[in-house]
mmCIF file of C-alpha atoms in Angstrom:
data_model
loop_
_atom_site.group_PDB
_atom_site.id
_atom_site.type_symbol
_atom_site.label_atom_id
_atom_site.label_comp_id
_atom_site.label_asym_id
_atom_site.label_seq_id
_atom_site.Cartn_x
_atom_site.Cartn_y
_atom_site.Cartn_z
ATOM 1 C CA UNK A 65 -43.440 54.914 16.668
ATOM 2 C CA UNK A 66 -45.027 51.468 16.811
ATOM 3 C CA UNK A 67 -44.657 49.650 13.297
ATOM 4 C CA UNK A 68 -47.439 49.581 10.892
ATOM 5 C CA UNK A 69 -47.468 45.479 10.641
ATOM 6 C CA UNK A 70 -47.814 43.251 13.626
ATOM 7 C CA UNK A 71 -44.774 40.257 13.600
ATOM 8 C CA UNK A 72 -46.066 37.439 15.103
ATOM 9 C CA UNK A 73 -43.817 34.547 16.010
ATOM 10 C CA UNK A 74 -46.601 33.349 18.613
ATOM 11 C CA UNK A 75 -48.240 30.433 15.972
ATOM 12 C CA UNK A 76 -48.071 27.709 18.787
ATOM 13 C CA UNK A 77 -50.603 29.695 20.963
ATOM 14 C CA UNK A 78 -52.672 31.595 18.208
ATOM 15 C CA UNK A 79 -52.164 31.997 14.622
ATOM 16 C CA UNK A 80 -53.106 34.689 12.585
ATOM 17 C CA UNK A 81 -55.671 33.451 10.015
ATOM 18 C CA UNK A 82 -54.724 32.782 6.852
ATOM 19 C CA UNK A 83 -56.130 34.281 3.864
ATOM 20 C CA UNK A 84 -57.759 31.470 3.291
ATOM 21 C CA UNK A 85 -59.639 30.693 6.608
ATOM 22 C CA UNK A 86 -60.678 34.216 6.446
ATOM 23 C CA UNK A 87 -62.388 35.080 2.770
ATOM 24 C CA UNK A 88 -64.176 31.931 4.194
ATOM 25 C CA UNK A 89 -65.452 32.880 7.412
ATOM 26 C CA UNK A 90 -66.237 36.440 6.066
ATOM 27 C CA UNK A 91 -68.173 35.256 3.227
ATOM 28 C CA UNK A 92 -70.435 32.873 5.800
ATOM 29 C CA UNK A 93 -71.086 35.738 8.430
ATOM 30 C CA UNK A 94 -72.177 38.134 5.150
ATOM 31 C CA UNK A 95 -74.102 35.362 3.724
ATOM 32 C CA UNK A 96 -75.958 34.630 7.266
ATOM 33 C CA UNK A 97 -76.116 38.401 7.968
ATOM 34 C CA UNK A 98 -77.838 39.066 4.939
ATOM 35 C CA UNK A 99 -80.007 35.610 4.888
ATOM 36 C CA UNK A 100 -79.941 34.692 8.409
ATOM 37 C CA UNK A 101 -81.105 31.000 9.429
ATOM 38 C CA UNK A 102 -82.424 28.382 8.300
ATOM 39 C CA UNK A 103 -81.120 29.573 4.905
ATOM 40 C CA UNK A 104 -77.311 29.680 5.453
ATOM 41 C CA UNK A 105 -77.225 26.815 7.500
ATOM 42 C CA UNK A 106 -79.327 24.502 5.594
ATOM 43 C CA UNK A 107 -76.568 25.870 2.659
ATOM 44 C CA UNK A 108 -72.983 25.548 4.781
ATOM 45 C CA UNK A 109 -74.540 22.214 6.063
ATOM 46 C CA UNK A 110 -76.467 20.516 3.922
ATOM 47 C CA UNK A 111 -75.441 21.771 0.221
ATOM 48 C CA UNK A 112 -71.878 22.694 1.047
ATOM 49 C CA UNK A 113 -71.262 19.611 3.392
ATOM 50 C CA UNK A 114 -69.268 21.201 5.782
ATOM 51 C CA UNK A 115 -68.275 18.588 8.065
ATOM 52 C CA UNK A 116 -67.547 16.156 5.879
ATOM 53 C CA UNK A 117 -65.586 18.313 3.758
ATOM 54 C CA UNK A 118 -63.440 18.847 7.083
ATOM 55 C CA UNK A 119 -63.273 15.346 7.433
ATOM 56 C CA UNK A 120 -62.255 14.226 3.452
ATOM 57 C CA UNK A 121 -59.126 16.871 3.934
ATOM 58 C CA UNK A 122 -58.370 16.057 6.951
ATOM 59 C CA UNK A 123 -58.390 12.498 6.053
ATOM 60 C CA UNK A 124 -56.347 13.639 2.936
ATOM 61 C CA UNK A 125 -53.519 15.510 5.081
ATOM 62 C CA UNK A 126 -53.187 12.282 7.774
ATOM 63 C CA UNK A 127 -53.452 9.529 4.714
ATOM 64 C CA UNK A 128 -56.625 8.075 7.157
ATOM 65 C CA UNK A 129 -60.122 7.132 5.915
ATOM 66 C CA UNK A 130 -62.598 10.524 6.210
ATOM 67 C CA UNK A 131 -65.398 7.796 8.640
ATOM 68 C CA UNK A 132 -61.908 8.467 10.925
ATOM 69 C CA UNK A 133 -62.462 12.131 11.443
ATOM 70 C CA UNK A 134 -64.945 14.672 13.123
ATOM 71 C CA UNK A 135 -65.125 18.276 13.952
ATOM 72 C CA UNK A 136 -64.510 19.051 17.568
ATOM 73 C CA UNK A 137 -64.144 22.527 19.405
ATOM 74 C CA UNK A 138 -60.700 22.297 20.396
ATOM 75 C CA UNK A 139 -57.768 19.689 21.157
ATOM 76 C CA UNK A 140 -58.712 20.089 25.246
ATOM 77 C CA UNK A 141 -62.282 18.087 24.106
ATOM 78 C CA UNK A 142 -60.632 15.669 21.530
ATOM 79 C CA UNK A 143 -58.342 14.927 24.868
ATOM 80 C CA UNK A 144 -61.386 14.302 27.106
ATOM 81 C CA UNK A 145 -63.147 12.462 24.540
ATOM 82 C CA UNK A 146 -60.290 10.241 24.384
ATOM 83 C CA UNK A 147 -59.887 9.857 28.665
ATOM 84 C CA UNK A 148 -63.899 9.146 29.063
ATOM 85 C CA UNK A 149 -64.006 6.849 25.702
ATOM 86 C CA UNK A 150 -60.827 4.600 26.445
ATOM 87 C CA UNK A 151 -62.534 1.305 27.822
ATOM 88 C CA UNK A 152 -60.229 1.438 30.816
ATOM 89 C CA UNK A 153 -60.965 0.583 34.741
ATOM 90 C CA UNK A 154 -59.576 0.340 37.866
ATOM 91 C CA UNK A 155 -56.010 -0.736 38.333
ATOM 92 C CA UNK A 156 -55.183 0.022 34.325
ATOM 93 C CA UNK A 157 -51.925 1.768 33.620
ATOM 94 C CA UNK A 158 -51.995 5.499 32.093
ATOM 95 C CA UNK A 159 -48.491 6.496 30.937
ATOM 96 C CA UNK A 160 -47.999 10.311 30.172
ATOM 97 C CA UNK A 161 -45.002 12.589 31.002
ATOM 98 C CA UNK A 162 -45.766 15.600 33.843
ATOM 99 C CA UNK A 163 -44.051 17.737 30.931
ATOM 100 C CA UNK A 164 -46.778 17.947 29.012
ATOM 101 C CA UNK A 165 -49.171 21.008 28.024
ATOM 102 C CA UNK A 166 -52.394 20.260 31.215
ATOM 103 C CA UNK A 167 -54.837 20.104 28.384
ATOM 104 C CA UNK A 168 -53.334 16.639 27.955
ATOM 105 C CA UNK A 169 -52.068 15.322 31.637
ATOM 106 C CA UNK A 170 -54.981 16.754 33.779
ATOM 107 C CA UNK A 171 -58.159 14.416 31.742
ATOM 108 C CA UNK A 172 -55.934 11.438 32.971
ATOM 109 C CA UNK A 173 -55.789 12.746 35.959
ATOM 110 C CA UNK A 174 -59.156 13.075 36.387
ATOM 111 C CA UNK A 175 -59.522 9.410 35.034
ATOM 112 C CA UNK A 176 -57.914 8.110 37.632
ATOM 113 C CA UNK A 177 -60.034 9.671 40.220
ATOM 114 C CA UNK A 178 -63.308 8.892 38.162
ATOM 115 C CA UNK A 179 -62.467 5.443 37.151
ATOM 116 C CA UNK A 180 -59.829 4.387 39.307
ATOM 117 C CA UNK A 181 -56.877 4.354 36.762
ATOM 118 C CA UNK A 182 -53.272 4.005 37.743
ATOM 119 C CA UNK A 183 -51.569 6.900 36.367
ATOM 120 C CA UNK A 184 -48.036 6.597 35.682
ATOM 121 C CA UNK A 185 -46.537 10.166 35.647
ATOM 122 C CA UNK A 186 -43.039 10.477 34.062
ATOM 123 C CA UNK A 187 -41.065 13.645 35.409
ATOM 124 C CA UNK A 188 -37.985 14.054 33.541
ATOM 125 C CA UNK A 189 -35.135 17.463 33.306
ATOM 126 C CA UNK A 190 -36.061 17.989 29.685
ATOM 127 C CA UNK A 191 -38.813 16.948 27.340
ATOM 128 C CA UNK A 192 -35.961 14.833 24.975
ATOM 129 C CA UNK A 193 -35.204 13.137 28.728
ATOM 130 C CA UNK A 194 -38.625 12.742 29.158
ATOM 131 C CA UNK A 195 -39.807 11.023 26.278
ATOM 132 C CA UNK A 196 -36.786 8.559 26.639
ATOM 133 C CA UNK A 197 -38.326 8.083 30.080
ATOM 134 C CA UNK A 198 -41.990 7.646 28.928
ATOM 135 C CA UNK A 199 -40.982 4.716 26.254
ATOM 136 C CA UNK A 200 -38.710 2.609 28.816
ATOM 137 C CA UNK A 201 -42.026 3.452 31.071
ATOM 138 C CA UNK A 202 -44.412 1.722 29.050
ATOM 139 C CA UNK A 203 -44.602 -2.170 29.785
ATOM 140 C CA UNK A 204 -47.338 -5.338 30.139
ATOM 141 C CA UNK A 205 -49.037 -2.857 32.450
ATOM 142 C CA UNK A 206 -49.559 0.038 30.585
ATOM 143 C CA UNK A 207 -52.999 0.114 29.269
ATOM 144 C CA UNK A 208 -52.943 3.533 27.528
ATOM 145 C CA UNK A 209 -49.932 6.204 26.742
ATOM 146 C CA UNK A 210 -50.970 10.134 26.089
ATOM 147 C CA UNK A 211 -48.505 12.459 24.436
ATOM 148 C CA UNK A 212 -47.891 15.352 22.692
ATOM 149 C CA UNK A 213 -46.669 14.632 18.690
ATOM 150 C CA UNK A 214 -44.358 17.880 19.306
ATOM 151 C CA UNK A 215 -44.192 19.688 23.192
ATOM 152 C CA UNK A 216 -45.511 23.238 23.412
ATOM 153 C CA UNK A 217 -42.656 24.381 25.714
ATOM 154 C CA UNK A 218 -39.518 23.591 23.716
ATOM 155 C CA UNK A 219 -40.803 21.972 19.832
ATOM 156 C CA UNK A 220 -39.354 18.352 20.927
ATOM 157 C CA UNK A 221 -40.820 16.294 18.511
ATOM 158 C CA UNK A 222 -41.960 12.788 19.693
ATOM 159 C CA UNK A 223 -41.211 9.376 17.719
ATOM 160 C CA UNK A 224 -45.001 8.488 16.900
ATOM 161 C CA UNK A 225 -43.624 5.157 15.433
ATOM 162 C CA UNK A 226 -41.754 4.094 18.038
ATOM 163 C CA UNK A 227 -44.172 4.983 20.673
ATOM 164 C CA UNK A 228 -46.430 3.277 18.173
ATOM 165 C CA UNK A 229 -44.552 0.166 17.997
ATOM 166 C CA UNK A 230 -44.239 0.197 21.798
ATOM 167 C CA UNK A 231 -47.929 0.270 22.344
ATOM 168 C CA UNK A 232 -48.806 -2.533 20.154
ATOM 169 C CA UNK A 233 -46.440 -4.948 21.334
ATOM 170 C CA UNK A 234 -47.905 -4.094 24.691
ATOM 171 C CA UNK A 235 -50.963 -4.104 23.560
ATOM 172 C CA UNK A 236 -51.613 -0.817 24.837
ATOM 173 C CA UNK A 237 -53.472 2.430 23.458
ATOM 174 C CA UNK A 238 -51.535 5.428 22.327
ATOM 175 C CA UNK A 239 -53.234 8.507 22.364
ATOM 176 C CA UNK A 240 -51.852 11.969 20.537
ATOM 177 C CA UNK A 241 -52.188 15.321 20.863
ATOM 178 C CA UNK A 242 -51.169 16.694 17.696
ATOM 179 C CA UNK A 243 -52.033 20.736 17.635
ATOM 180 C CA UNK A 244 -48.165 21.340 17.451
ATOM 181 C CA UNK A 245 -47.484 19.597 14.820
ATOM 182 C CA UNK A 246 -50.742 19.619 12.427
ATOM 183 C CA UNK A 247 -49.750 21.674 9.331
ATOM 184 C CA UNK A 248 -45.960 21.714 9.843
ATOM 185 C CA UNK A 249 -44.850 17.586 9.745
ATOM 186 C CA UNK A 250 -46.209 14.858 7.730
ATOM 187 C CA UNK A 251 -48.158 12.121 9.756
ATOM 188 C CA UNK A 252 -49.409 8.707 7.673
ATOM 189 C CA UNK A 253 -51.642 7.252 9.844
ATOM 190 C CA UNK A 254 -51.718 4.388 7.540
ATOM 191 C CA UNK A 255 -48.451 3.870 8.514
ATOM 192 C CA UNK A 256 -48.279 5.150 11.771
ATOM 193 C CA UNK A 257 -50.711 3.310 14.090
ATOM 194 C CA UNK A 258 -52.758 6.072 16.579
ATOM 195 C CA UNK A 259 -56.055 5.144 18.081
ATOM 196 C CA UNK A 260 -57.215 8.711 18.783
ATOM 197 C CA UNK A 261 -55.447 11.931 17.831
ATOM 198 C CA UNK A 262 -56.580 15.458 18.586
ATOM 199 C CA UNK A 263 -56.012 19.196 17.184
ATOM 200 C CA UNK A 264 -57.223 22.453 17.017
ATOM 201 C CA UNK A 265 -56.708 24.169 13.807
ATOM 202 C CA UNK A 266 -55.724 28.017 15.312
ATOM 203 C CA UNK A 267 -52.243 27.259 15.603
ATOM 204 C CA UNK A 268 -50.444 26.129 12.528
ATOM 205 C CA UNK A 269 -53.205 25.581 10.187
ATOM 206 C CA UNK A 270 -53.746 29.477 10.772
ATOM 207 C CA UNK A 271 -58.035 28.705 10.993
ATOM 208 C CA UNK A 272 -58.623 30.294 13.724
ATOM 209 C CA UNK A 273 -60.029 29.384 17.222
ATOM 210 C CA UNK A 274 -62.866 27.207 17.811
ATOM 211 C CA UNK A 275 -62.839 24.502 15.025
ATOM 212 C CA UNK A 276 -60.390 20.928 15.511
ATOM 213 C CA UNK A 277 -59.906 17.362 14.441
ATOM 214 C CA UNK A 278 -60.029 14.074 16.309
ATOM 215 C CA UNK A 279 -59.377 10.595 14.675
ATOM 216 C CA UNK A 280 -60.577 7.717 15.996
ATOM 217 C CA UNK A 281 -58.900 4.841 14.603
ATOM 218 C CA UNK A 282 -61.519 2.380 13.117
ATOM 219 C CA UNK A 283 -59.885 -0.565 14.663
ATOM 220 C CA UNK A 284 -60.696 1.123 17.804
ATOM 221 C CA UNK A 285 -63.810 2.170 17.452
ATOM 222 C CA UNK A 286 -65.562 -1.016 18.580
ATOM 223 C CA UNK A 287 -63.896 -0.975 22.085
ATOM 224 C CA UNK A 288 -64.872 2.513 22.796
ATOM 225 C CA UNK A 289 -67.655 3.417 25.500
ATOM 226 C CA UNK A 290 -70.504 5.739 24.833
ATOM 227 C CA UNK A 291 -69.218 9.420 25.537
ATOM 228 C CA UNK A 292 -71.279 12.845 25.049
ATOM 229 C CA UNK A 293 -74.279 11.388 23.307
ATOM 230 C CA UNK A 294 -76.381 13.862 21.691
ATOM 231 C CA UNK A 295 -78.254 14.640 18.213
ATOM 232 C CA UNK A 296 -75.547 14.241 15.913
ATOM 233 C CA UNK A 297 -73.885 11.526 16.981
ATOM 234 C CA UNK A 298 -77.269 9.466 16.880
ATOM 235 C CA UNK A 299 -78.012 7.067 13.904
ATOM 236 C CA UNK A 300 -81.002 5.978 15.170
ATOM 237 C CA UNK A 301 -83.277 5.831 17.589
ATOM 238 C CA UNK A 302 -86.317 3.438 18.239
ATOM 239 C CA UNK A 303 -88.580 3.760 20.871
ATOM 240 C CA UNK A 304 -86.207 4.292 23.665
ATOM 241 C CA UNK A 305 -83.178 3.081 22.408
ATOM 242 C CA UNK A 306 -80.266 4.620 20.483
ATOM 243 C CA UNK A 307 -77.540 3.846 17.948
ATOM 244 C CA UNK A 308 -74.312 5.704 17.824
ATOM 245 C CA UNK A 309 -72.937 6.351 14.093
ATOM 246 C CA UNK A 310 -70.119 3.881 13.018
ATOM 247 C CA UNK A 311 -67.317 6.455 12.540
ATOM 248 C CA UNK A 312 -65.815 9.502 14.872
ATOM 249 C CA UNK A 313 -68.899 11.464 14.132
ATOM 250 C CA UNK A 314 -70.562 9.659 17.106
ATOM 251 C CA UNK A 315 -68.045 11.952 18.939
ATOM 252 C CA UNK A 316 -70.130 15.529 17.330
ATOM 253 C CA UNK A 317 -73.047 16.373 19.450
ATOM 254 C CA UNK A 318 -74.684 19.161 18.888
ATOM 255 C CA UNK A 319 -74.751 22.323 17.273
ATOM 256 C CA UNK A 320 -71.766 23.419 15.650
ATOM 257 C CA UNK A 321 -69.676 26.417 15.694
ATOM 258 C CA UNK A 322 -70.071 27.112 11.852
ATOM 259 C CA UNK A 323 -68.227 29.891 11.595
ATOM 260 C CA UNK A 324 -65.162 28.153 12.454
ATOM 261 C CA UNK A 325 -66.107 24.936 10.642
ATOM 262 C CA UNK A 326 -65.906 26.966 7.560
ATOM 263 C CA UNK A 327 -62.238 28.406 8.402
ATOM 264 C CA UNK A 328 -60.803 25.210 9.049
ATOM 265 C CA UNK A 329 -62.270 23.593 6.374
ATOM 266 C CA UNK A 330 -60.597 26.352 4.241
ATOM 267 C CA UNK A 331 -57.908 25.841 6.114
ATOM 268 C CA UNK A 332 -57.210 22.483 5.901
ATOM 269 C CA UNK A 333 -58.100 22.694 1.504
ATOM 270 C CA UNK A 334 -54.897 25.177 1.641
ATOM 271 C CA UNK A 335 -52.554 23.021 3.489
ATOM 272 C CA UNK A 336 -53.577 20.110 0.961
ATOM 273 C CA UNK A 337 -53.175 22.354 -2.013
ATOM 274 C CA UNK A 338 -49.691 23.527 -0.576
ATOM 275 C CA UNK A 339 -49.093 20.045 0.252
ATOM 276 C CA UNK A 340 -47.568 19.227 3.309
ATOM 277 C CA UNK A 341 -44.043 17.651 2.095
ATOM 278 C CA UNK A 342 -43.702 21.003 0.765
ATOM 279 C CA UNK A 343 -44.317 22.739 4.070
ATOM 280 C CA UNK A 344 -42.293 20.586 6.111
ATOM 281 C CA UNK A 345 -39.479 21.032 3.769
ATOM 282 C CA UNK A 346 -40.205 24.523 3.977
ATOM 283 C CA UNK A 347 -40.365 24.608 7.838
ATOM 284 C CA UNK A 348 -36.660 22.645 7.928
ATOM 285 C CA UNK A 349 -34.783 25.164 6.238
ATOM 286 C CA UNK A 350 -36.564 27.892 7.595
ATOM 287 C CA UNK A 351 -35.640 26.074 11.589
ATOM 288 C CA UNK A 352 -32.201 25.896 10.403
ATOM 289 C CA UNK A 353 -31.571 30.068 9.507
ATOM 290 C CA UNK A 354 -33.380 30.831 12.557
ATOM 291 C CA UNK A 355 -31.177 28.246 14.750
ATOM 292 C CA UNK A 356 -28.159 30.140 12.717
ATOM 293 C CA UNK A 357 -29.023 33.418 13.461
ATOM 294 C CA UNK A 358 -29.537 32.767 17.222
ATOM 295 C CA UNK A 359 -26.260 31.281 17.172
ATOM 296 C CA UNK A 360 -24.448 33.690 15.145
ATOM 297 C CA UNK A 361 -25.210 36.653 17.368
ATOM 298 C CA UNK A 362 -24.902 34.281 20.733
ATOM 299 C CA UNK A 363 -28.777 34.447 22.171
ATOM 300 C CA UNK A 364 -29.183 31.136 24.114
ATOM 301 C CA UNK A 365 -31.859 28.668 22.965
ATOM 302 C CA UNK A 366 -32.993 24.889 23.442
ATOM 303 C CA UNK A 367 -31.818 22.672 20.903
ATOM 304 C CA UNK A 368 -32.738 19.766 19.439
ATOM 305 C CA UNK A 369 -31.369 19.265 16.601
ATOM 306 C CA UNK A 370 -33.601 17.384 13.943
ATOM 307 C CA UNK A 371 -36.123 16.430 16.368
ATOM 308 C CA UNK A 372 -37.492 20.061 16.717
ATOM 309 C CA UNK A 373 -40.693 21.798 15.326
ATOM 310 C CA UNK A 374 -41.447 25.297 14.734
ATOM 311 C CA UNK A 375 -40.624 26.403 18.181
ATOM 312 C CA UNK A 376 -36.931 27.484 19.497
ATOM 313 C CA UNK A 377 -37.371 28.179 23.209
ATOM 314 C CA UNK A 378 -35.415 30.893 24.013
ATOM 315 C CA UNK A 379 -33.198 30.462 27.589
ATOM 316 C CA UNK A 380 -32.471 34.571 28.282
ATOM 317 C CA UNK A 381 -31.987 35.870 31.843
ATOM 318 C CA UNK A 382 -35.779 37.951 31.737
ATOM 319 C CA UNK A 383 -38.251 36.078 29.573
ATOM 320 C CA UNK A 384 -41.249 38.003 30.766
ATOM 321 C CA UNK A 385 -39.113 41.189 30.018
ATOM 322 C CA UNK A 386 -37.594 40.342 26.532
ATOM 323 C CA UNK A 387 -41.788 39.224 25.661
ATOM 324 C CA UNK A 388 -42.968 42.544 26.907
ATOM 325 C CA UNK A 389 -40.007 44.538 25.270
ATOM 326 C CA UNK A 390 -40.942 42.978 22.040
ATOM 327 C CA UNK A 391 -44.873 43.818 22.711
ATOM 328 C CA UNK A 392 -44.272 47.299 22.643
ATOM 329 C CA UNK A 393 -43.146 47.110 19.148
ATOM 330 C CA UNK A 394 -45.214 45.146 18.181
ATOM 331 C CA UNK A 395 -43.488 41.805 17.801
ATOM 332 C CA UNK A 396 -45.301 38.926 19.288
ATOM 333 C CA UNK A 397 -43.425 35.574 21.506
ATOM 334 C CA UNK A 398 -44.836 34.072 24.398
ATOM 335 C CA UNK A 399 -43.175 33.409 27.605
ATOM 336 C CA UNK A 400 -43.580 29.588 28.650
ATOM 337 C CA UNK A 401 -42.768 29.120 31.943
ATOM 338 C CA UNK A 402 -38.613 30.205 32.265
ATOM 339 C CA UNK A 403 -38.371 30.359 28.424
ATOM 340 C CA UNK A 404 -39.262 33.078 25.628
ATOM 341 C CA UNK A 405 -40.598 30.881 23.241
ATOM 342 C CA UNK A 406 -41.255 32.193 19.338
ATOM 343 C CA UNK A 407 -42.923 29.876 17.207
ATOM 344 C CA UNK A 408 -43.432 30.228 13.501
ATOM 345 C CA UNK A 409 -44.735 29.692 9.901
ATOM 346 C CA UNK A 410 -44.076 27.803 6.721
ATOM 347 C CA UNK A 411 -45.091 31.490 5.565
ATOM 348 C CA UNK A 412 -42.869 33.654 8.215
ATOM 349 C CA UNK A 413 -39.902 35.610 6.332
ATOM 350 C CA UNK A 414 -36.042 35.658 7.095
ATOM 351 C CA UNK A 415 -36.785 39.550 6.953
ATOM 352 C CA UNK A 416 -39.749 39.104 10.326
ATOM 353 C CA UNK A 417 -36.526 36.987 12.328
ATOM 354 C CA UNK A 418 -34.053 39.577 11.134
ATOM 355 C CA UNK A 419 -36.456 42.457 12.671
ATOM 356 C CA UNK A 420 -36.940 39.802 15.853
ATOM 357 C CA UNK A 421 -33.245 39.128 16.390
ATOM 358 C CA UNK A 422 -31.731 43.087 16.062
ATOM 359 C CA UNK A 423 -35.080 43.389 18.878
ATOM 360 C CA UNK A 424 -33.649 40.745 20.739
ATOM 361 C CA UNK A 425 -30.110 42.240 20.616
ATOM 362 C CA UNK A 426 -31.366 45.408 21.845
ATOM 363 C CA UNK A 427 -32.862 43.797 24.641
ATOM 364 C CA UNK A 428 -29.759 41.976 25.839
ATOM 365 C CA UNK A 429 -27.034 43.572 25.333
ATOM 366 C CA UNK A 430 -28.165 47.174 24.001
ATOM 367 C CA UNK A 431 -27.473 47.405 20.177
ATOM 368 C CA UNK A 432 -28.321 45.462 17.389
ATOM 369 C CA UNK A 433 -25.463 43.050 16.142
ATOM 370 C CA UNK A 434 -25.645 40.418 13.047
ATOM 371 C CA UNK A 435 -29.178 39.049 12.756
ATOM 372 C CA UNK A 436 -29.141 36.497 9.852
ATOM 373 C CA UNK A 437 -25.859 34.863 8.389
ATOM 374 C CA UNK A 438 -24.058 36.393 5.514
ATOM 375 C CA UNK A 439 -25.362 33.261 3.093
ATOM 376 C CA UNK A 440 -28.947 33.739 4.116
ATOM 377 C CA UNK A 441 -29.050 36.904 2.688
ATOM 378 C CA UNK A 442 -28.951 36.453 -1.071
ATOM 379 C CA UNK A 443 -31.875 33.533 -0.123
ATOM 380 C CA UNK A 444 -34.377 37.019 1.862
ATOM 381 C CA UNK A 445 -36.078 37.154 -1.746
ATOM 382 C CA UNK A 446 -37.332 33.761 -1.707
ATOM 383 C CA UNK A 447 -38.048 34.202 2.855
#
């Protein structure tokens, strides 16, 4: 018999919502069931501020000024905002590693053929390879270097301030895709010098799909060209003539999706109330039981080390299999490529990975063996 409660380990793909995200989006949907539009709208927009409230917690969570922030769809258009934006021509340098998830190599891609771009791409064994690769890449040529803060197939997390530091001495544009690691690392972008960052908020900010983040640096902003113009992103216009708003909100066009402007708002309030040096201390400890109870019981997995998020790429024999075994029980990984990769929460339990590991046993070798360390155990209470 199939248990009564789903496990998901599958937050790099799609999250469960979060309480949080979804009192909000159920209280909007009653509201415009029962009062329909213009009402609700005028009220989530206009009253309730909406957008901007996305943008003053976003702003809070990155340590970046709110004019720096807009809603978007998804990371895929914060990605293609960023390749048609970038004031870059024919001959210019794009850096960006073939490793990465298409939503960020194939809009350079596409740049290149549009605007005649030269794009450098950077094949490497392994994404910790890879990135070595990408900064030793980047030179007087390189006009513009896109990358994942944290790499969907494995959880190798980048060095933003190195690549940073790299693309200002070359004087060079360094563009992020951050939907891997928004909600479980701390980013200062006062610190930390990006000129546009995207990422969807149904992965680890647990909002649900259809609602994002870009930042456009305000440094930047000036260089950028006109992309996507439509009625939001106008502050003026005067017989024939228009005037994009000063901050990233030139980059929102039309209608929005409010529904899921609403959950990530919420979503994004929670994460700031929780406070993200709490959830990324959270997320270490919980990395290192779930490394040690891999380990412990001998099921192979990419490693590395500190410079991992909340994925652990699993390297069995039959990945499709082991995801499919788990299915039927209700536990939920993905299979990347020739990896089962689980991905998880600052919420998830040691109790879910106990239930996932004894699963995994089963699978490989037919019986359940030791699925969490004999000093994890006392700490399950507190999982």
């Amino acid at each position: 018999m199939k248990r009564e409660r789903p496990i998901s380990f599958y937050y790099a793909t799609v999250a469960p919502l979060s309480e949080a995200a979804l009192e909000a989006g159920r209280e909007y949907l009653e509201a415009y069931g029962r009062d329909g539009s213009p009402e609700i709208l005028f009220e989530y927009e206009r009253r309730r501020c909406v957008i901007e409230g996305i943008a003053h917690e976003a702003a809070t969570l990155l340590h970046c000024d709110p004019s720096e922030i807009t809603f978007i769809p998804n990371t895929t258009y914060g990605i293609n905002v960023a390749s048609h934006a970038l004031p870059l021509g024919p001959g210019d340098e794009i850096v960006v590693q073939t490793n990465e998830y298409k939503s960020n190599f194939w809009p350079w891609i596409e740049k290149r053929e549009r605007d005649g771009c030269v794009v450098r791409e950077i094949a490497a064994r392994d994404n910790a390879q890879g990135f070595e690769d990408l900064c030793a890449a980047i030179g007087p040529a390189t006009k513009a270097v896109a990358v994942s803060w944290i790499q969907y197939y494995d959880g190798f997390v980048s060095d933003l301030d190195r690549l940073s530091r790299l693309c200002r001495e070359y004087g060079a544009y360094l563009v992020v895709d951050a939907v891997q690691g928004l909600g479980v690392r701390e980013l200062d972008l006062a610190k930390t010098r990006i000129d546009i960052l995207a990422a969807g908020g149904q992965k680890y900010l647990c909002a649900g799909p259809g609602g994002g983040i870009l930042y456009v640096n305000r440094e930047t902003m000036p260089s950028l060209r006109d992309t996507f113009v439509g009625i939001r992103s106008i502050d003026s216009d005067a017989h024939g003539a228009y005037l994009l708003k000063p901050g990233a909100d030139r980059f929102l066009t039309g209608t929005v999706d409010m529904q899921a402007a609403v959950q990530l708002h919420a979503a994004l309030r929670e994460t700031n109330e929780t406070a993200i040096t709490a959830i990324e201390s959270r997320n270490h400890w919980l990395l290192h039981e779930f490394k040690a109870a891999l380990e412990i019981n001998g099921i192979p997995y990419i490693n590395h080390g500190e410079r991992q998020g909340n994925i652990i790429s699993l390297t069995v024999p039959d990945p499709k299999g082991l995801v499919d075994f788990l299915a039927e029980d209700r536990i939920y990984i993905k299979q990347i490529a020739d990896v089962a990769r689980l991905s998880f929460h600052h919420t998830s339990t040691l109790a879910d990975f106990e239930e996932l590991v004894e699963r995994i046993n089963l699978f490989l070798v037919g019986a359940p063996v030791n699925a969490i360390p004999a000093e994890a155990v006392a700490d399950r209470r507190t999982g």
